[in-house]
């Protein structure tokens, strides 16, 4: 039986990954190690705790706590770490970069040291296409330079480079995946797609940054999970693998598609002052993961439809978050002034 330590497993992608792994591999055990920040939520794992009680454990903890990390690895006979734990939202990294550097850089170092000292089989780092910075033309392959422009992206790049250094210097068996934007169930509604869906359901404005002509490769979260698993099983230590669909969509098109699916008017879209340092376009070259055996993924339209459907059906999950004090304070700080200066977008 294999034991995985899934750090950040109570967040959006981590919780989807935990469910995916436990369903797919009857001989795997999973320990979720998560600090439960505002983004971590045990509601995301409620069904997992019920359905996989014998093979799933949860430990609340911070990845920067080296002793605790080691103790959990020993106690639960962990063979490999999959690191999803991170501070993840670009806009928050512009407000308070501290936590990003602490968790995404130092925390990654702690996990690498634990992997090295305890001789684990693998440390897999879940990274992001944002480390390449904006890709105005063409696509970023795994060897493209890292031109980060936000504290979030820079912290993730720092974590990636530490991983590669531990492979080169100490032979620690690391792999890295750089995923494009994920959408799907259990995404905290600060990220654009669940923010726009839930605002639209409530007939609230959709704050579109700048001209809305920025592009992202929006992929379905379970396609990303499948790619991470593929790299865990077949990836080569010391290697980086991009995971995305290879198709980009403009934000304005994404916003209109959400409104179409919900039967809401485009007049809900408000063009608001842009995010500083906003990356215009991310675009990944995905042939390396395809060569490893990755097959088809959801199209943008399918991924968005499933996502919208999930948020419509699962108000029990997001309504308490949006009504909570933490979310409301963040929303006010991030959007009140922007929305006051916002303008309608021509249809
Ligand atoms: P999320 O914000 O939903 O979840 C992050 C999780 O990490 C939360 O459960 C949180 O409690 C936990 N966490 C934060 N700091 C911690 C710490 N110091 N110790 C232990 N746990 C801590 O994030 P997500 O969107 O699920 O992203 C997961 C990973 O995937 C991140 O590493 C992110 O950089 C990467 N990624 C995300 C996307 C995306 O579109 N969301 C795309 C590519 C890569
Ligand atoms: P986001 O979900 O924050 O992900 P990323 O890490 O790629 O920035 O934002 C996705 C895109 O949506 C990005 O181009 C910024 C834009 N956006 C808005 O237009 N309005 C918003 O309120 C947010 C949060 C994002």
Coordinates of C-alpha atoms and ligand atoms in Angstrom, one line a residue:
X1 CA 0.0 0.0 0.0
X2 CA 1.3 3.5 -0.9
X3 CA 1.0 6.4 1.5
X4 CA 0.7 9.9 0.1
X5 CA 1.0 13.1 2.1
X6 CA -1.2 15.6 0.3
X7 CA -0.3 19.1 1.6
X8 CA -3.0 21.7 0.9
X9 CA -5.4 18.8 0.4
X10 CA -8.3 20.8 1.9
X11 CA -8.1 23.5 -0.8
X12 CA -9.7 23.5 -4.2
X13 CA -7.5 21.4 -6.4
X14 CA -6.0 19.4 -3.5
X15 CA -9.5 18.1 -2.4
X16 CA -10.4 17.1 -5.9
X17 CA -7.1 15.3 -6.2
X18 CA -7.6 13.4 -2.9
X19 CA -11.0 12.2 -4.1
X20 CA -9.6 11.3 -7.5
X21 CA -6.7 9.3 -6.0
X22 CA -8.8 7.4 -3.4
X23 CA -11.3 6.5 -6.0
X24 CA -8.7 5.3 -8.6
X25 CA -6.3 3.4 -6.4
X26 CA -7.9 1.0 -3.8
X27 CA -4.4 0.3 -2.4
X28 CA -3.5 4.0 -1.6
X29 CA -3.7 5.8 1.7
X30 CA -3.9 9.5 1.9
X31 CA -2.9 11.9 4.7
X32 CA -4.1 15.5 4.1
X33 CA -1.8 18.0 5.9
X34 CA -3.4 21.4 5.7
X35 CA -3.2 24.6 7.8
X36 CA -6.9 25.4 7.0
X37 CA -6.3 29.0 6.0
X38 CA -9.3 31.0 4.7
X39 CA -9.0 28.9 1.5
X40 CA -8.8 25.5 3.3
X41 CA -12.2 24.0 4.1
X42 CA -13.0 20.5 5.5
X43 CA -16.4 20.7 3.8
X44 CA -14.5 20.0 0.6
X45 CA -13.5 16.6 2.0
X46 CA -16.7 15.7 3.9
X47 CA -17.7 13.0 1.5
X48 CA -14.1 11.7 1.4
X49 CA -14.0 11.3 5.2
X50 CA -17.2 9.4 5.0
X51 CA -16.5 7.2 1.9
X52 CA -12.8 6.4 2.5
X53 CA -12.6 6.4 6.3
X54 CA -10.0 3.6 6.5
X55 CA -7.6 5.1 4.0
X56 CA -7.9 8.8 4.7
X57 CA -6.6 10.9 7.5
X58 CA -6.5 14.6 8.2
X59 CA -3.9 16.5 10.1
X60 CA -4.1 20.2 10.6
X61 CA -0.7 21.7 10.3
X62 CA 1.5 24.3 8.5
X63 CA 4.1 23.2 6.0
X64 CA 6.7 25.5 7.4
X65 CA 6.7 23.5 10.7
X66 CA 9.6 21.1 9.9
X67 CA 9.3 18.9 13.0
X68 CA 5.5 18.4 12.6
X69 CA 5.9 17.5 8.9
X70 CA 8.5 14.9 9.8
X71 CA 6.4 13.5 12.6
X72 CA 3.4 13.1 10.3
X73 CA 5.4 11.4 7.6
X74 CA 6.8 8.9 10.1
X75 CA 3.6 8.2 11.9
X76 CA 1.6 7.6 8.7
X77 CA 4.3 5.8 6.8
X78 CA 4.3 8.2 3.9
X79 CA 6.2 7.3 0.7
X80 CA 5.6 10.5 -1.3
X81 CA 4.5 14.1 -0.9
X82 CA 2.3 15.9 -3.4
X83 CA 2.5 19.6 -2.5
X84 CA -0.6 21.7 -3.2
X85 CA -0.2 23.9 -0.1
X86 CA 0.3 27.5 -1.2
X87 CA -1.0 31.0 -0.9
X88 CA -2.7 31.2 -4.3
X89 CA -4.5 34.4 -5.2
X90 CA -2.6 37.0 -7.2
X91 CA -4.7 39.9 -5.9
X92 CA -3.9 39.0 -2.3
X93 CA -0.2 38.7 -3.1
X94 CA -0.4 42.3 -4.2
X95 CA -1.9 43.3 -0.8
X96 CA 0.2 41.0 1.5
X97 CA 3.1 39.2 -0.1
X98 CA 4.4 37.9 3.2
X99 CA 2.4 34.7 3.4
X100 CA 3.2 33.9 -0.2
X101 CA 7.0 33.9 0.4
X102 CA 6.6 32.1 3.7
X103 CA 4.5 29.2 2.4
X104 CA 5.3 29.0 -1.3
X105 CA 9.1 29.3 -0.9
X106 CA 10.1 28.4 2.7
X107 CA 7.3 25.8 3.0
X108 CA 8.5 24.1 -0.2
X109 CA 12.0 24.1 1.2
X110 CA 10.8 22.3 4.4
X111 CA 9.1 19.6 2.3
X112 CA 12.2 19.1 0.2
X113 CA 14.3 18.7 3.4
X114 CA 11.9 16.2 4.8
X115 CA 11.9 14.3 1.5
X116 CA 15.7 14.2 1.6
X117 CA 16.2 13.3 5.2
X118 CA 13.5 10.6 5.3
X119 CA 14.4 9.2 1.9
X120 CA 10.9 9.5 0.4
X121 CA 10.3 8.2 -3.1
X122 CA 9.0 11.4 -4.5
X123 CA 8.3 15.1 -3.8
X124 CA 5.9 16.4 -6.4
X125 CA 5.5 20.1 -6.6
X126 CA 2.2 21.5 -8.0
X127 CA 3.1 24.7 -9.7
X128 CA 1.6 27.1 -12.2
X129 CA 1.9 28.5 -15.7
X130 CA 2.2 31.9 -14.0
X131 CA 5.9 31.3 -13.4
X132 CA 6.6 31.9 -17.1
X133 CA 5.0 35.4 -16.8
X134 CA 2.9 36.7 -19.6
X135 CA 3.3 35.0 -23.0
X136 CA 2.3 37.5 -25.5
X137 CA 3.1 35.3 -28.5
X138 CA 3.5 31.6 -29.0
X139 CA 3.5 29.2 -26.1
X140 CA 5.8 28.6 -23.1
X141 CA 7.5 25.2 -23.1
X142 CA 9.0 23.8 -20.0
X143 CA 12.4 25.4 -20.7
X144 CA 11.0 28.9 -21.2
X145 CA 12.5 31.5 -19.0
X146 CA 10.7 32.5 -15.8
X147 CA 9.6 36.1 -16.1
X148 CA 7.4 36.4 -13.1
X149 CA 5.5 39.6 -12.5
X150 CA 3.4 39.1 -9.4
X151 CA 4.6 38.2 -5.9
X152 CA 2.5 35.0 -6.2
X153 CA 4.2 34.0 -9.4
X154 CA 7.6 34.9 -8.1
X155 CA 7.0 32.8 -4.9
X156 CA 5.9 29.8 -6.9
X157 CA 8.9 30.2 -9.2
X158 CA 11.1 30.3 -6.1
X159 CA 9.6 27.0 -4.9
X160 CA 10.1 25.4 -8.4
X161 CA 13.8 26.5 -8.5
X162 CA 14.4 25.0 -5.0
X163 CA 12.9 21.7 -6.2
X164 CA 15.2 21.6 -9.2
X165 CA 18.2 22.5 -7.0
X166 CA 17.4 19.7 -4.6
X167 CA 17.4 17.3 -7.6
X168 CA 20.7 18.6 -9.0
X169 CA 22.5 18.9 -5.6
X170 CA 21.2 16.1 -3.6
X171 CA 19.4 13.8 -6.0
X172 CA 16.1 14.3 -4.3
X173 CA 13.5 12.7 -6.7
X174 CA 11.3 15.8 -7.5
X175 CA 8.9 16.3 -10.2
X176 CA 7.1 19.6 -11.0
X177 CA 3.8 20.2 -12.9
X178 CA 2.9 23.7 -14.1
X179 CA -0.8 23.9 -14.5
X180 CA -3.0 26.4 -16.3
X181 CA -6.0 28.0 -14.6
X182 CA -8.3 25.4 -13.0
X183 CA -12.1 25.6 -12.8
X184 CA -14.6 23.2 -11.2
X185 CA -16.1 22.2 -7.9
X186 CA -14.9 23.7 -4.5
X187 CA -13.0 26.7 -5.9
X188 CA -13.0 29.5 -3.5
X189 CA -15.0 32.4 -4.9
X190 CA -12.2 34.9 -5.0
X191 CA -10.9 33.3 -8.3
X192 CA -12.6 34.8 -11.3
X193 CA -14.8 32.0 -12.5
X194 CA -16.6 31.1 -9.2
X195 CA -16.7 34.8 -8.4
X196 CA -18.5 35.6 -11.6
X197 CA -20.8 32.7 -11.4
X198 CA -21.9 33.4 -7.8
X199 CA -22.2 37.1 -8.4
X200 CA -24.3 36.5 -11.5
X201 CA -26.6 34.1 -9.6
X202 CA -27.1 36.9 -7.0
X203 CA -27.7 39.5 -9.8
X204 CA -24.5 41.3 -8.7
X205 CA -22.0 43.0 -11.0
X206 CA -19.1 41.0 -12.6
X207 CA -16.0 43.1 -12.0
X208 CA -14.0 42.6 -15.2
X209 CA -10.4 44.0 -14.9
X210 CA -9.4 46.5 -17.6
X211 CA -10.5 45.7 -21.2
X212 CA -11.2 42.0 -20.5
X213 CA -9.0 41.0 -23.4
X214 CA -6.6 39.0 -21.2
X215 CA -6.4 35.3 -22.0
X216 CA -6.2 32.3 -19.8
X217 CA -6.2 28.5 -20.5
X218 CA -9.1 27.5 -18.3
X219 CA -8.9 23.7 -17.7
X220 CA -11.3 21.4 -15.8
X221 CA -9.9 20.6 -12.4
X222 CA -10.1 16.8 -12.8
X223 CA -8.2 17.0 -16.0
X224 CA -5.4 18.7 -14.1
X225 CA -5.6 16.1 -11.3
X226 CA -5.3 13.4 -14.0
X227 CA -2.2 15.1 -15.3
X228 CA -0.6 15.3 -11.9
X229 CA -1.3 11.6 -11.3
X230 CA 0.3 10.7 -14.6
X231 CA 3.4 12.6 -13.7
X232 CA 3.5 10.9 -10.3
X233 CA 3.3 7.5 -12.0
X234 CA 5.4 8.0 -15.1
X235 CA 7.2 11.3 -14.8
X236 CA 10.9 11.4 -14.7
X237 CA 12.6 12.9 -11.6
X238 CA 14.1 16.3 -12.2
X239 CA 11.6 17.1 -14.9
X240 CA 8.9 19.8 -15.4
X241 CA 5.6 19.1 -17.1
X242 CA 3.1 21.7 -18.3
X243 CA -0.6 20.8 -17.9
X244 CA -3.3 22.6 -19.8
X245 CA -5.6 22.3 -22.7
X246 CA -3.4 24.4 -25.1
X247 CA -6.5 26.6 -25.9
X248 CA -6.9 30.1 -24.4
X249 CA -10.0 32.2 -23.9
X250 CA -10.5 35.9 -23.4
X251 CA -11.9 37.0 -20.1
X252 CA -14.7 38.9 -21.7
X253 CA -15.7 35.7 -23.6
X254 CA -15.6 33.7 -20.4
X255 CA -17.8 36.3 -18.6
X256 CA -20.4 36.3 -21.4
X257 CA -20.4 32.5 -21.5
X258 CA -21.2 32.3 -17.8
X259 CA -24.0 34.8 -18.2
X260 CA -25.4 32.8 -21.2
X261 CA -25.3 29.6 -19.2
X262 CA -27.2 31.3 -16.3
X263 CA -29.6 33.2 -18.6
X264 CA -28.4 36.6 -17.2
X265 CA -27.9 39.8 -19.1
X266 CA -24.5 41.0 -20.2
X267 CA -25.2 44.3 -18.6
X268 CA -24.0 42.7 -15.3
X269 CA -20.4 43.0 -16.6
X270 CA -18.6 46.1 -15.2
X271 CA -15.2 47.1 -16.6
X272 CA -13.2 48.1 -13.5
X273 CA -9.7 49.4 -12.9
X274 CA -7.1 46.8 -13.9
X275 CA -5.0 44.6 -11.6
X276 CA -1.5 46.1 -11.4
X277 CA 1.0 44.1 -13.4
X278 CA -1.8 42.1 -14.9
X279 CA -0.4 39.3 -17.2
X280 CA -2.2 39.7 -20.6
X281 CA -1.9 36.1 -21.7
X282 CA -0.8 32.7 -20.4
X283 CA -0.3 30.0 -23.0
X284 CA 1.3 26.6 -22.5
X285 CA 3.0 24.2 -24.8
X286 CA 1.5 20.8 -23.7
X287 CA 3.2 18.3 -26.0
X288 CA 5.5 16.9 -23.2
X289 CA 2.6 15.7 -21.0
X290 CA 0.8 14.4 -24.1
X291 CA 3.9 12.3 -24.9
X292 CA 3.7 10.9 -21.4
X293 CA 0.2 9.5 -22.2
X294 CA -2.2 12.3 -21.5
X295 CA -5.3 12.0 -23.5
X296 CA -8.2 14.3 -24.2
X297 CA -9.5 16.9 -21.7
X298 CA -12.7 18.8 -21.3
X299 CA -13.1 21.7 -23.8
X300 CA -13.6 25.1 -22.3
X301 CA -17.3 25.0 -23.0
X302 CA -17.7 21.6 -21.3
X303 CA -15.6 22.6 -18.3
X304 CA -17.5 25.9 -17.8
X305 CA -20.9 24.2 -18.1
X306 CA -20.0 21.6 -15.5
X307 CA -18.6 24.3 -13.2
X308 CA -21.7 26.6 -13.5
X309 CA -23.9 23.6 -12.9
X310 CA -22.0 22.7 -9.8
X311 CA -22.3 26.2 -8.3
X312 CA -26.0 26.3 -9.1
X313 CA -26.5 23.0 -7.3
X314 CA -24.2 23.6 -4.4
X315 CA -25.2 26.9 -2.8
X316 CA -24.8 25.1 0.6
X317 CA -21.1 25.2 -0.1
X318 CA -20.4 28.8 -1.3
X319 CA -23.2 30.8 0.3
X320 CA -21.7 30.5 3.9
X321 CA -18.3 31.5 2.5
X322 CA -19.6 34.6 0.7
X323 CA -21.6 35.6 3.8
X324 CA -18.6 35.1 6.1
X325 CA -16.8 38.1 7.6
X326 CA -13.5 37.2 6.0
X327 CA -14.9 37.1 2.5
X328 CA -16.9 40.3 2.9
X329 CA -13.9 42.2 4.3
X330 CA -11.8 41.0 1.4
X331 CA -14.5 41.8 -1.2
X332 CA -14.9 45.3 0.2
X333 CA -11.2 46.0 0.1
X334 CA -10.7 44.6 -3.4
X335 CA -13.8 45.7 -5.1
X336 CA -15.8 48.5 -3.5
X337 CA -13.7 51.4 -4.9
X338 CA -13.2 49.5 -8.2
X339 CA -16.9 48.9 -8.7
X340 CA -17.7 52.6 -7.8
X341 CA -15.4 53.6 -10.7
X342 CA -16.6 50.8 -13.0
X343 CA -18.3 51.2 -16.3
X344 CA -20.7 49.2 -18.4
X345 CA -19.2 47.2 -21.2
X346 CA -20.6 47.7 -24.7
X347 CA -22.5 44.6 -25.8
Ligands
LIG1 P1 -6.4 27.0 -2.7 O1 -6.1 28.4 -2.3 O2 -7.8 26.6 -3.0 O3 -5.9 25.9 -1.6 C1 -4.7 26.1 -0.9 C2 -4.7 25.1 0.3 O4 -3.4 25.2 0.9 C3 -5.7 25.5 1.3 O5 -6.4 24.3 1.8 C4 -4.9 26.1 2.5 O6 -5.5 25.9 3.7 C5 -3.6 25.3 2.3 N1 -2.4 26.0 2.8 C6 -2.1 27.3 2.6 N2 -0.9 27.6 3.3 C7 -0.6 26.5 3.9 C8 0.5 26.2 4.8 N3 1.5 27.1 5.1 N4 0.6 24.9 5.3 C9 -0.3 24.0 5.0 N5 -1.4 24.3 4.2 C10 -1.5 25.5 3.7 O7 -5.5 26.7 -3.9 P2 -5.7 25.8 -5.2 O8 -6.3 26.7 -6.2 O9 -6.3 24.5 -4.9 O10 -4.2 25.6 -5.6 C11 -3.5 24.4 -5.2 C12 -2.1 24.4 -5.8 O11 -2.1 24.4 -7.2 C13 -1.2 25.7 -5.4 O12 0.1 25.3 -5.2 C14 -1.3 26.5 -6.7 O13 -0.2 27.3 -6.8 C15 -1.4 25.5 -7.7 N6 -2.1 25.9 -9.0 C16 -3.4 26.4 -8.9 C17 -4.0 26.8 -10.1 C18 -5.4 27.3 -10.1 O14 -6.0 27.7 -11.1 N7 -6.1 27.4 -8.9 C19 -3.4 26.6 -11.3 C20 -2.1 26.0 -11.3 C21 -1.5 25.7 -10.2
LIG2 P1 -7.7 34.7 -11.4 O1 -8.9 33.8 -11.2 O2 -7.3 35.6 -10.3 O3 -6.5 33.8 -11.9 P2 -5.0 34.3 -12.4 O4 -4.1 33.7 -11.3 O5 -4.8 33.7 -13.7 O6 -4.9 35.8 -12.4 O7 -8.0 35.6 -12.7 C1 -8.2 35.1 -13.9 C2 -8.3 36.2 -14.9 O8 -9.5 37.0 -14.6 C3 -7.2 37.2 -14.9 O9 -6.9 37.7 -16.2 C4 -7.7 38.3 -14.0 C5 -9.2 38.3 -14.4 N1 -10.0 38.8 -13.3 C6 -11.0 39.8 -13.5 O10 -11.2 40.3 -14.6 N2 -11.8 40.2 -12.4 C7 -11.7 39.6 -11.2 O11 -12.4 40.0 -10.3 C8 -10.7 38.6 -11.0 C9 -10.5 38.0 -9.6 C10 -9.9 38.2 -12.0

